[in-house]
PDB file of C-alpha atoms in Angstrom:
ATOM      1  CA  MET A   1      37.236  60.139 -47.885  1.00  0.00           C
ATOM      2  CA  SER A   2      36.134  61.654 -44.616  1.00  0.00           C
ATOM      3  CA  GLY A   3      36.546  59.800 -41.340  1.00  0.00           C
ATOM      4  CA  VAL A   4      33.756  57.627 -40.032  1.00  0.00           C
ATOM      5  CA  ASN A   5      32.413  58.602 -36.654  1.00  0.00           C
ATOM      6  CA  VAL A   6      30.977  55.433 -35.156  1.00  0.00           C
ATOM      7  CA  GLN A   7      28.182  56.321 -32.765  1.00  0.00           C
ATOM      8  CA  SER A   8      25.804  54.444 -30.545  1.00  0.00           C
ATOM      9  CA  PRO A   9      22.301  53.697 -31.918  1.00  0.00           C
ATOM     10  CA  SER A  10      20.798  56.504 -29.850  1.00  0.00           C
ATOM     11  CA  GLU A  11      23.373  58.965 -31.150  1.00  0.00           C
ATOM     12  CA  LYS A  12      22.586  57.916 -34.719  1.00  0.00           C
ATOM     13  CA  GLY A  13      18.936  58.840 -34.215  1.00  0.00           C
ATOM     14  CA  ALA A  14      17.857  55.208 -34.194  1.00  0.00           C
ATOM     15  CA  THR A  15      14.275  54.194 -33.676  1.00  0.00           C
ATOM     16  CA  PHE A  16      13.320  51.274 -31.465  1.00  0.00           C
ATOM     17  CA  GLU A  17      10.938  48.645 -32.753  1.00  0.00           C
ATOM     18  CA  VAL A  18      10.047  45.021 -32.077  1.00  0.00           C
ATOM     19  CA  ILE A  19      10.449  43.277 -35.450  1.00  0.00           C
ATOM     20  CA  SER A  20       9.307  39.876 -36.689  1.00  0.00           C
ATOM     21  CA  LEU A  21      12.290  37.554 -36.919  1.00  0.00           C
ATOM     22  CA  ASP A  22      11.270  36.403 -40.398  1.00  0.00           C
ATOM     23  CA  LEU A  23      11.741  39.954 -41.712  1.00  0.00           C
ATOM     24  CA  ILE A  24      15.378  40.115 -40.591  1.00  0.00           C
ATOM     25  CA  ASP A  25      18.288  38.946 -42.750  1.00  0.00           C
ATOM     26  CA  LYS A  26      21.819  38.038 -41.703  1.00  0.00           C
ATOM     27  CA  PRO A  27      24.541  40.611 -42.455  1.00  0.00           C
ATOM     28  CA  GLN A  28      25.937  40.352 -45.983  1.00  0.00           C
ATOM     29  CA  ASN A  29      29.500  40.640 -44.702  1.00  0.00           C
ATOM     30  CA  ALA A  30      29.264  38.877 -41.368  1.00  0.00           C
ATOM     31  CA  MET A  31      32.299  39.385 -39.137  1.00  0.00           C
ATOM     32  CA  ARG A  32      31.907  35.976 -37.499  1.00  0.00           C
ATOM     33  CA  SER A  33      32.632  32.991 -39.710  1.00  0.00           C
ATOM     34  CA  ASN A  34      31.974  30.258 -37.158  1.00  0.00           C
ATOM     35  CA  LEU A  35      28.461  30.793 -35.835  1.00  0.00           C
ATOM     36  CA  THR A  36      26.933  27.424 -34.987  1.00  0.00           C
ATOM     37  CA  PRO A  37      24.272  26.350 -32.485  1.00  0.00           C
ATOM     38  CA  GLU A  38      27.136  25.218 -30.223  1.00  0.00           C
ATOM     39  CA  SER A  39      28.876  28.601 -30.408  1.00  0.00           C
ATOM     40  CA  VAL A  40      25.784  30.438 -29.133  1.00  0.00           C
ATOM     41  CA  ALA A  41      24.715  27.847 -26.561  1.00  0.00           C
ATOM     42  CA  ASP A  42      25.575  30.192 -23.672  1.00  0.00           C
ATOM     43  CA  LEU A  43      23.573  32.986 -25.239  1.00  0.00           C
ATOM     44  CA  VAL A  44      20.594  30.694 -25.832  1.00  0.00           C
ATOM     45  CA  ILE A  45      20.554  29.878 -22.116  1.00  0.00           C
ATOM     46  CA  SER A  46      20.791  33.556 -21.187  1.00  0.00           C
ATOM     47  CA  ILE A  47      18.028  34.646 -23.566  1.00  0.00           C
ATOM     48  CA  ARG A  48      15.781  31.784 -22.464  1.00  0.00           C
ATOM     49  CA  GLN A  49      16.154  33.007 -18.871  1.00  0.00           C
ATOM     50  CA  TRP A  50      16.276  36.776 -19.283  1.00  0.00           C
ATOM     51  CA  GLY A  51      15.198  37.584 -22.822  1.00  0.00           C
ATOM     52  CA  ILE A  52      17.173  39.767 -25.230  1.00  0.00           C
ATOM     53  CA  ILE A  53      18.548  42.519 -23.017  1.00  0.00           C
ATOM     54  CA  GLU A  54      20.578  44.304 -25.713  1.00  0.00           C
ATOM     55  CA  PRO A  55      18.517  44.970 -28.884  1.00  0.00           C
ATOM     56  CA  LEU A  56      19.842  44.043 -32.299  1.00  0.00           C
ATOM     57  CA  VAL A  57      20.932  46.883 -34.583  1.00  0.00           C
ATOM     58  CA  VAL A  58      19.441  46.687 -38.079  1.00  0.00           C
ATOM     59  CA  GLN A  59      18.962  48.830 -41.148  1.00  0.00           C
ATOM     60  CA  ARG A  60      16.153  48.807 -43.691  1.00  0.00           C
ATOM     61  CA  LYS A  61      16.665  46.920 -46.948  1.00  0.00           C
ATOM     62  CA  ASP A  62      13.579  47.544 -49.059  1.00  0.00           C
ATOM     63  CA  LEU A  63      10.748  45.874 -47.115  1.00  0.00           C
ATOM     64  CA  ARG A  64      13.128  43.844 -44.943  1.00  0.00           C
ATOM     65  CA  PHE A  65      15.892  44.514 -42.407  1.00  0.00           C
ATOM     66  CA  GLU A  66      19.568  43.550 -42.427  1.00  0.00           C
ATOM     67  CA  ILE A  67      21.556  42.991 -39.248  1.00  0.00           C
ATOM     68  CA  VAL A  68      24.308  45.504 -38.574  1.00  0.00           C
ATOM     69  CA  ALA A  69      25.089  44.271 -35.055  1.00  0.00           C
ATOM     70  CA  GLY A  70      23.669  41.368 -33.094  1.00  0.00           C
ATOM     71  CA  HIS A  71      24.258  38.375 -35.370  1.00  0.00           C
ATOM     72  CA  ARG A  72      24.776  36.018 -32.385  1.00  0.00           C
ATOM     73  CA  ARG A  73      21.552  37.231 -30.777  1.00  0.00           C
ATOM     74  CA  PHE A  74      19.731  36.609 -34.060  1.00  0.00           C
ATOM     75  CA  VAL A  75      21.028  33.035 -34.298  1.00  0.00           C
ATOM     76  CA  ALA A  76      20.145  32.356 -30.661  1.00  0.00           C
ATOM     77  CA  ALA A  77      16.659  33.809 -31.102  1.00  0.00           C
ATOM     78  CA  THR A  78      16.166  31.609 -34.177  1.00  0.00           C
ATOM     79  CA  ILE A  79      17.191  28.508 -32.219  1.00  0.00           C
ATOM     80  CA  LEU A  80      14.721  29.439 -29.484  1.00  0.00           C
ATOM     81  CA  GLY A  81      11.929  29.859 -32.037  1.00  0.00           C
ATOM     82  CA  MET A  82      11.279  33.470 -31.095  1.00  0.00           C
ATOM     83  CA  VAL A  83       8.748  35.275 -33.257  1.00  0.00           C
ATOM     84  CA  GLN A  84       9.899  38.849 -32.606  1.00  0.00           C
ATOM     85  CA  VAL A  85      13.068  40.531 -31.364  1.00  0.00           C
ATOM     86  CA  PRO A  86      13.794  44.061 -30.086  1.00  0.00           C
ATOM     87  CA  CYS A  87      15.791  46.163 -32.558  1.00  0.00           C
ATOM     88  CA  TYR A  88      17.294  49.574 -33.079  1.00  0.00           C
ATOM     89  CA  ILE A  89      16.738  50.681 -36.681  1.00  0.00           C
ATOM     90  CA  ILE A  90      19.519  52.905 -37.979  1.00  0.00           C
ATOM     91  CA  SER A  91      20.219  54.546 -41.308  1.00  0.00           C
ATOM     92  CA  VAL A  92      23.919  54.355 -42.183  1.00  0.00           C
ATOM     93  CA  SER A  93      26.142  54.037 -45.219  1.00  0.00           C
ATOM     94  CA  GLU A  94      27.639  50.661 -46.090  1.00  0.00           C
ATOM     95  CA  GLU A  95      30.993  51.840 -44.775  1.00  0.00           C
ATOM     96  CA  GLU A  96      29.543  53.029 -41.483  1.00  0.00           C
ATOM     97  CA  ALA A  97      27.762  49.689 -41.101  1.00  0.00           C
ATOM     98  CA  GLU A  98      31.108  47.873 -41.405  1.00  0.00           C
ATOM     99  CA  PHE A  99      32.604  49.974 -38.642  1.00  0.00           C
ATOM    100  CA  VAL A 100      29.626  49.418 -36.374  1.00  0.00           C
ATOM    101  CA  LYS A 101      30.319  45.685 -36.796  1.00  0.00           C
ATOM    102  CA  ILE A 102      33.962  46.171 -35.849  1.00  0.00           C
ATOM    103  CA  HIS A 103      33.166  48.176 -32.735  1.00  0.00           C
ATOM    104  CA  GLU A 104      30.455  45.675 -31.786  1.00  0.00           C
ATOM    105  CA  ASN A 105      32.810  42.722 -32.054  1.00  0.00           C
ATOM    106  CA  LEU A 106      36.432  43.826 -31.728  1.00  0.00           C
ATOM    107  CA  TYR A 107      36.787  43.484 -27.966  1.00  0.00           C
ATOM    108  CA  ARG A 108      34.746  40.315 -27.562  1.00  0.00           C
ATOM    109  CA  ALA A 109      36.822  37.249 -26.796  1.00  0.00           C
ATOM    110  CA  GLU A 110      34.926  34.918 -29.102  1.00  0.00           C
ATOM    111  CA  ILE A 111      35.949  36.828 -32.243  1.00  0.00           C
ATOM    112  CA  SER A 112      38.812  34.898 -33.792  1.00  0.00           C
ATOM    113  CA  PRO A 113      41.958  36.697 -34.996  1.00  0.00           C
ATOM    114  CA  SER A 114      41.274  35.305 -38.487  1.00  0.00           C
ATOM    115  CA  ASP A 115      37.795  36.866 -38.501  1.00  0.00           C
ATOM    116  CA  GLN A 116      39.314  40.213 -37.536  1.00  0.00           C
ATOM    117  CA  ALA A 117      41.861  39.870 -40.314  1.00  0.00           C
ATOM    118  CA  GLU A 118      39.256  38.927 -42.912  1.00  0.00           C
ATOM    119  CA  HIS A 119      37.105  41.889 -41.945  1.00  0.00           C
ATOM    120  CA  PHE A 120      40.003  44.333 -42.169  1.00  0.00           C
ATOM    121  CA  SER A 121      40.838  42.853 -45.567  1.00  0.00           C
ATOM    122  CA  THR A 122      37.251  43.426 -46.706  1.00  0.00           C
ATOM    123  CA  LEU A 123      37.481  47.083 -45.680  1.00  0.00           C
ATOM    124  CA  ILE A 124      40.676  47.463 -47.721  1.00  0.00           C
ATOM    125  CA  LYS A 125      39.382  45.666 -50.817  1.00  0.00           C
ATOM    126  CA  HIS A 126      35.829  46.966 -50.939  1.00  0.00           C
ATOM    127  CA  HIS A 127      36.099  50.367 -49.245  1.00  0.00           C
ATOM    128  CA  LYS A 128      39.617  51.270 -50.380  1.00  0.00           C
ATOM    129  CA  LEU A 129      40.790  52.000 -46.845  1.00  0.00           C
ATOM    130  CA  THR A 130      44.428  51.793 -45.812  1.00  0.00           C
ATOM    131  CA  PRO A 131      45.649  50.064 -42.636  1.00  0.00           C
ATOM    132  CA  VAL A 132      46.496  53.524 -41.298  1.00  0.00           C
ATOM    133  CA  LYS A 133      42.929  54.741 -41.828  1.00  0.00           C
ATOM    134  CA  ILE A 134      41.447  51.599 -40.272  1.00  0.00           C
ATOM    135  CA  ALA A 135      43.743  51.960 -37.255  1.00  0.00           C
ATOM    136  CA  LYS A 136      42.613  55.561 -36.699  1.00  0.00           C
ATOM    137  CA  LEU A 137      38.958  54.682 -37.047  1.00  0.00           C
ATOM    138  CA  ILE A 138      39.049  51.812 -34.553  1.00  0.00           C
ATOM    139  CA  GLY A 139      41.399  53.532 -32.099  1.00  0.00           C
ATOM    140  CA  LYS A 140      44.234  51.035 -32.504  1.00  0.00           C
ATOM    141  CA  SER A 141      47.820  51.283 -33.708  1.00  0.00           C
ATOM    142  CA  GLU A 142      48.786  50.698 -37.322  1.00  0.00           C
ATOM    143  CA  SER A 143      50.864  47.726 -36.202  1.00  0.00           C
ATOM    144  CA  PHE A 144      47.740  46.166 -34.625  1.00  0.00           C
ATOM    145  CA  VAL A 145      45.973  46.243 -37.984  1.00  0.00           C
ATOM    146  CA  SER A 146      49.048  45.138 -39.949  1.00  0.00           C
ATOM    147  CA  ASP A 147      49.707  42.247 -37.564  1.00  0.00           C
ATOM    148  CA  ARG A 148      46.110  41.048 -37.967  1.00  0.00           C
ATOM    149  CA  LEU A 149      46.269  41.313 -41.743  1.00  0.00           C
ATOM    150  CA  GLN A 150      49.445  39.224 -41.708  1.00  0.00           C
ATOM    151  CA  ILE A 151      47.398  36.358 -40.242  1.00  0.00           C
ATOM    152  CA  LEU A 152      45.917  35.856 -43.707  1.00  0.00           C
ATOM    153  CA  SER A 153      49.328  34.652 -44.903  1.00  0.00           C
ATOM    154  CA  TYR A 154      49.911  32.301 -41.956  1.00  0.00           C
ATOM    155  CA  PRO A 155      50.175  28.607 -42.857  1.00  0.00           C
ATOM    156  CA  ASP A 156      46.977  26.737 -41.986  1.00  0.00           C
ATOM    157  CA  PRO A 157      48.302  24.903 -38.888  1.00  0.00           C
ATOM    158  CA  LEU A 158      49.490  28.170 -37.349  1.00  0.00           C
ATOM    159  CA  ARG A 159      46.279  30.002 -38.155  1.00  0.00           C
ATOM    160  CA  GLN A 160      44.170  27.170 -36.751  1.00  0.00           C
ATOM    161  CA  ALA A 161      46.168  27.055 -33.526  1.00  0.00           C
ATOM    162  CA  LEU A 162      45.804  30.803 -33.094  1.00  0.00           C
ATOM    163  CA  ASP A 163      42.054  30.764 -33.718  1.00  0.00           C
ATOM    164  CA  ALA A 164      41.647  27.822 -31.344  1.00  0.00           C
ATOM    165  CA  ARG A 165      43.549  29.880 -28.752  1.00  0.00           C
ATOM    166  CA  THR A 166      46.002  27.076 -28.081  1.00  0.00           C
ATOM    167  CA  ILE A 167      48.744  29.679 -28.570  1.00  0.00           C
ATOM    168  CA  LYS A 168      48.781  33.402 -27.969  1.00  0.00           C
ATOM    169  CA  PHE A 169      49.179  36.000 -30.688  1.00  0.00           C
ATOM    170  CA  SER A 170      52.694  36.944 -29.581  1.00  0.00           C
ATOM    171  CA  VAL A 171      53.733  33.289 -29.948  1.00  0.00           C
ATOM    172  CA  ALA A 172      52.054  33.007 -33.351  1.00  0.00           C
ATOM    173  CA  ARG A 173      54.030  36.002 -34.639  1.00  0.00           C
ATOM    174  CA  GLU A 174      57.282  34.352 -33.629  1.00  0.00           C
ATOM    175  CA  PHE A 175      56.275  31.000 -35.115  1.00  0.00           C
ATOM    176  CA  TYR A 176      55.370  32.716 -38.401  1.00  0.00           C
ATOM    177  CA  ARG A 177      59.087  33.279 -38.964  1.00  0.00           C
ATOM    178  CA  ILE A 178      59.599  29.507 -39.194  1.00  0.00           C
ATOM    179  CA  LYS A 179      59.345  28.553 -42.852  1.00  0.00           C
ATOM    180  CA  ASP A 180      59.906  24.813 -42.387  1.00  0.00           C
ATOM    181  CA  LEU A 181      56.341  23.493 -42.087  1.00  0.00           C
ATOM    182  CA  ASP A 182      57.368  20.238 -40.380  1.00  0.00           C
ATOM    183  CA  LYS A 183      59.401  22.166 -37.818  1.00  0.00           C
ATOM    184  CA  LEU A 184      56.488  24.542 -37.303  1.00  0.00           C
ATOM    185  CA  LYS A 185      54.066  21.657 -36.686  1.00  0.00           C
ATOM    186  CA  GLU A 186      56.510  20.145 -34.189  1.00  0.00           C
ATOM    187  CA  LEU A 187      56.780  23.416 -32.275  1.00  0.00           C
ATOM    188  CA  LEU A 188      53.016  23.930 -32.365  1.00  0.00           C
ATOM    189  CA  GLY A 189      52.555  20.483 -30.870  1.00  0.00           C
ATOM    190  CA  TYR A 190      55.022  21.306 -28.113  1.00  0.00           C
ATOM    191  CA  ALA A 191      53.474  24.724 -27.460  1.00  0.00           C
ATOM    192  CA  THR A 192      49.960  23.281 -27.306  1.00  0.00           C
ATOM    193  CA  LYS A 193      50.981  20.443 -24.999  1.00  0.00           C
ATOM    194  CA  ASN A 194      52.883  22.737 -22.669  1.00  0.00           C
ATOM    195  CA  GLU A 195      50.506  25.708 -22.915  1.00  0.00           C
ATOM    196  CA  VAL A 196      53.161  28.153 -24.057  1.00  0.00           C
ATOM    197  CA  ALA A 197      52.006  31.701 -23.254  1.00  0.00           C
TER     198      ALA A 197
END
């Protein structure tokens, strides 16, 4: 398989169009698992005041459009009752679409480590990519990808604490070595109370 060169919409020869919101569908493999009205409240305020500054990125699906990037903006626009939204329309393979999602979301603070891990896992299962290939394509180390994938085997209390950002990733990796669940819960309680960095 050849490498995927993730480009900006303009570099991909995208066309700009204002599209009716009711013609746009959510991404099939959304990278964010926790989108709620509360989670986009800040964006709703911003869009109400300034409008959608950064267009959504979509691709055609028959007579409709599927979001490639901009899921939060879509949810916020829906809450605001917007009729139309600005979009870049691109034509990409399914694999390229997945990597656009990663580059759109990877460095944004609100993406949970678990969501990153689940998305990497999807790339491995459905696109037959290795952690090494994913690391090269996103410009990260192999250990970065492997560490995120390991989150999927974390016990629930540890994973929840990490996603809630009550502990840092470096702490979570150390706590993962503790196999006694009661001891782990005790340490998580201490770390949360004392804001262990």
